[in-house]
Amino acid sequence: MTYFKALCYFIGVVQLVLGALYLFAPQFFVAWQGLSEIGQDINYPLAMLAGRFLVYGVGMFVIASDPVRYRIWADGMIAIQMIDLAAGLFYTGTGVVSIEHSGIAMFNATLFIIGLSLLRRGVARRVTA
């Protein structure tokens, strides 16, 4: 298995876990992260967010099955992670959340961006070769 495929599978699992937690246990998951208590009405947009995590989680397995064919979707995950990182930097930088709350997510986003970007270059070389 290539590193690219392994990374896609890993990211897929992470997305599926996040999706399941936000869909089935949003109050618990938010509290476990140490964030402010949320109202029950926030469960609705979190459930919609969960749908995106779950679908892209499965999508990462599809990407791993044929990285050349689905590389545009890998680029989509890179874009998602860039948005996640930017949001983390903004909300941490403005003091809305502490580094204790955002650090792991920003670290993961950075690793996913770097890993997918570097490994994607190898996939792109195979297309042009």
Coordinates of C-alpha atoms in Angstrom, one line a residue:
M1 CA 0.0 0.0 0.0
T2 CA 1.3 3.4 -0.9
Y3 CA 1.8 6.1 1.7
F4 CA -0.9 8.2 -0.1
K5 CA -3.4 5.4 0.2
A6 CA -2.6 4.8 3.9
L7 CA -3.0 8.5 4.6
C8 CA -6.3 8.6 2.8
Y9 CA -7.5 5.6 4.9
F10 CA -6.3 7.3 8.1
I11 CA -8.0 10.6 7.3
G12 CA -11.2 8.7 6.3
V13 CA -11.3 7.0 9.7
V14 CA -10.7 10.4 11.5
Q15 CA -13.6 11.9 9.5
L16 CA -15.9 9.0 10.3
V17 CA -15.2 9.2 14.0
L18 CA -15.7 13.0 14.1
G19 CA -19.0 12.6 12.1
A20 CA -20.3 9.9 14.4
L21 CA -19.5 11.9 17.5
Y22 CA -21.1 15.1 16.1
L23 CA -24.1 13.2 14.9
F24 CA -24.8 10.8 17.9
A25 CA -23.2 12.5 20.9
P26 CA -22.7 16.3 20.1
Q27 CA -23.2 17.5 23.7
F28 CA -20.8 14.9 25.1
F29 CA -18.2 15.6 22.3
V30 CA -18.3 19.3 22.8
A31 CA -18.0 19.0 26.6
W32 CA -15.2 16.4 26.2
Q33 CA -13.2 18.9 24.1
G34 CA -13.6 21.4 27.0
L35 CA -15.6 23.9 25.0
S36 CA -18.5 25.9 26.3
E37 CA -21.8 24.2 26.8
I38 CA -24.0 24.4 23.8
G39 CA -27.8 24.7 23.5
Q40 CA -29.8 21.8 22.3
D41 CA -30.6 23.7 19.1
I42 CA -27.0 23.7 18.1
N43 CA -27.3 19.9 17.7
Y44 CA -29.1 20.5 14.4
P45 CA -26.2 22.3 12.6
L46 CA -23.8 19.9 14.2
A47 CA -25.8 17.0 12.7
M48 CA -25.5 18.7 9.3
L49 CA -21.8 19.1 9.8
A50 CA -21.6 15.4 10.7
G51 CA -23.1 14.5 7.4
R52 CA -20.3 16.2 5.6
F53 CA -17.7 14.5 7.9
L54 CA -19.3 11.1 7.2
V55 CA -19.6 11.5 3.5
Y56 CA -16.0 12.8 3.1
G57 CA -14.8 10.0 5.4
V58 CA -16.2 7.4 3.0
G59 CA -14.9 9.5 0.2
M60 CA -11.4 9.2 1.5
F61 CA -11.7 5.4 1.1
V62 CA -12.8 5.9 -2.5
I63 CA -9.9 8.3 -3.1
A64 CA -7.5 5.6 -1.7
S65 CA -8.9 3.0 -4.2
D66 CA -7.8 5.1 -7.2
P67 CA -5.7 8.2 -6.2
V68 CA -5.1 9.2 -9.8
R69 CA -8.8 9.1 -10.8
Y70 CA -10.0 10.9 -7.6
R71 CA -7.2 13.3 -7.0
I72 CA -9.5 16.3 -7.3
W73 CA -11.3 15.0 -4.2
A74 CA -8.0 14.8 -2.4
D75 CA -7.5 18.4 -3.3
G76 CA -10.9 19.1 -1.8
M77 CA -9.7 17.6 1.5
I78 CA -6.6 19.7 1.3
A79 CA -8.8 22.8 0.9
I80 CA -11.0 21.7 3.9
Q81 CA -8.0 21.2 6.1
M82 CA -6.7 24.7 5.0
I83 CA -10.0 26.2 6.1
D84 CA -9.9 24.3 9.3
L85 CA -6.4 25.5 10.0
A86 CA -7.2 29.1 9.1
A87 CA -10.3 29.0 11.4
G88 CA -8.2 27.5 14.2
L89 CA -5.5 30.2 13.8
F90 CA -8.2 33.0 13.7
Y91 CA -10.2 31.8 16.7
T92 CA -7.1 31.0 18.8
G93 CA -5.4 34.2 17.8
T94 CA -8.4 36.3 18.7
G95 CA -8.7 34.5 22.1
V96 CA -12.1 32.9 21.4
V97 CA -10.6 29.5 22.0
S98 CA -7.3 28.5 23.7
I99 CA -4.5 26.5 22.2
E100 CA -5.6 23.6 24.4
H101 CA -8.9 23.5 22.5
S102 CA -7.5 24.1 19.0
G103 CA -4.0 22.7 19.1
I104 CA -4.7 19.1 18.2
A105 CA -7.1 20.0 15.4
M106 CA -4.6 22.5 14.0
F107 CA -1.8 20.0 14.3
N108 CA -3.8 17.4 12.4
A109 CA -4.9 19.9 9.7
T110 CA -1.2 20.8 9.2
L111 CA -0.2 17.2 8.9
F112 CA -3.0 16.3 6.6
I113 CA -2.2 19.4 4.3
I114 CA 1.5 18.6 4.2
G115 CA 1.0 14.8 3.8
L116 CA -1.7 15.0 1.1
S117 CA 0.2 17.8 -0.8
L118 CA 3.5 16.0 -0.8
L119 CA 2.1 12.6 -1.6
R120 CA -0.3 14.0 -4.2
R121 CA 2.8 15.3 -6.1
G122 CA 3.8 11.6 -6.6
V123 CA 0.3 10.8 -7.8
A124 CA 0.4 13.7 -10.3
R125 CA 3.8 12.5 -11.6
R126 CA 2.3 9.1 -12.4
V127 CA -0.4 10.9 -14.4
T128 CA 2.0 12.9 -16.5
A129 CA 4.6 10.1 -16.9

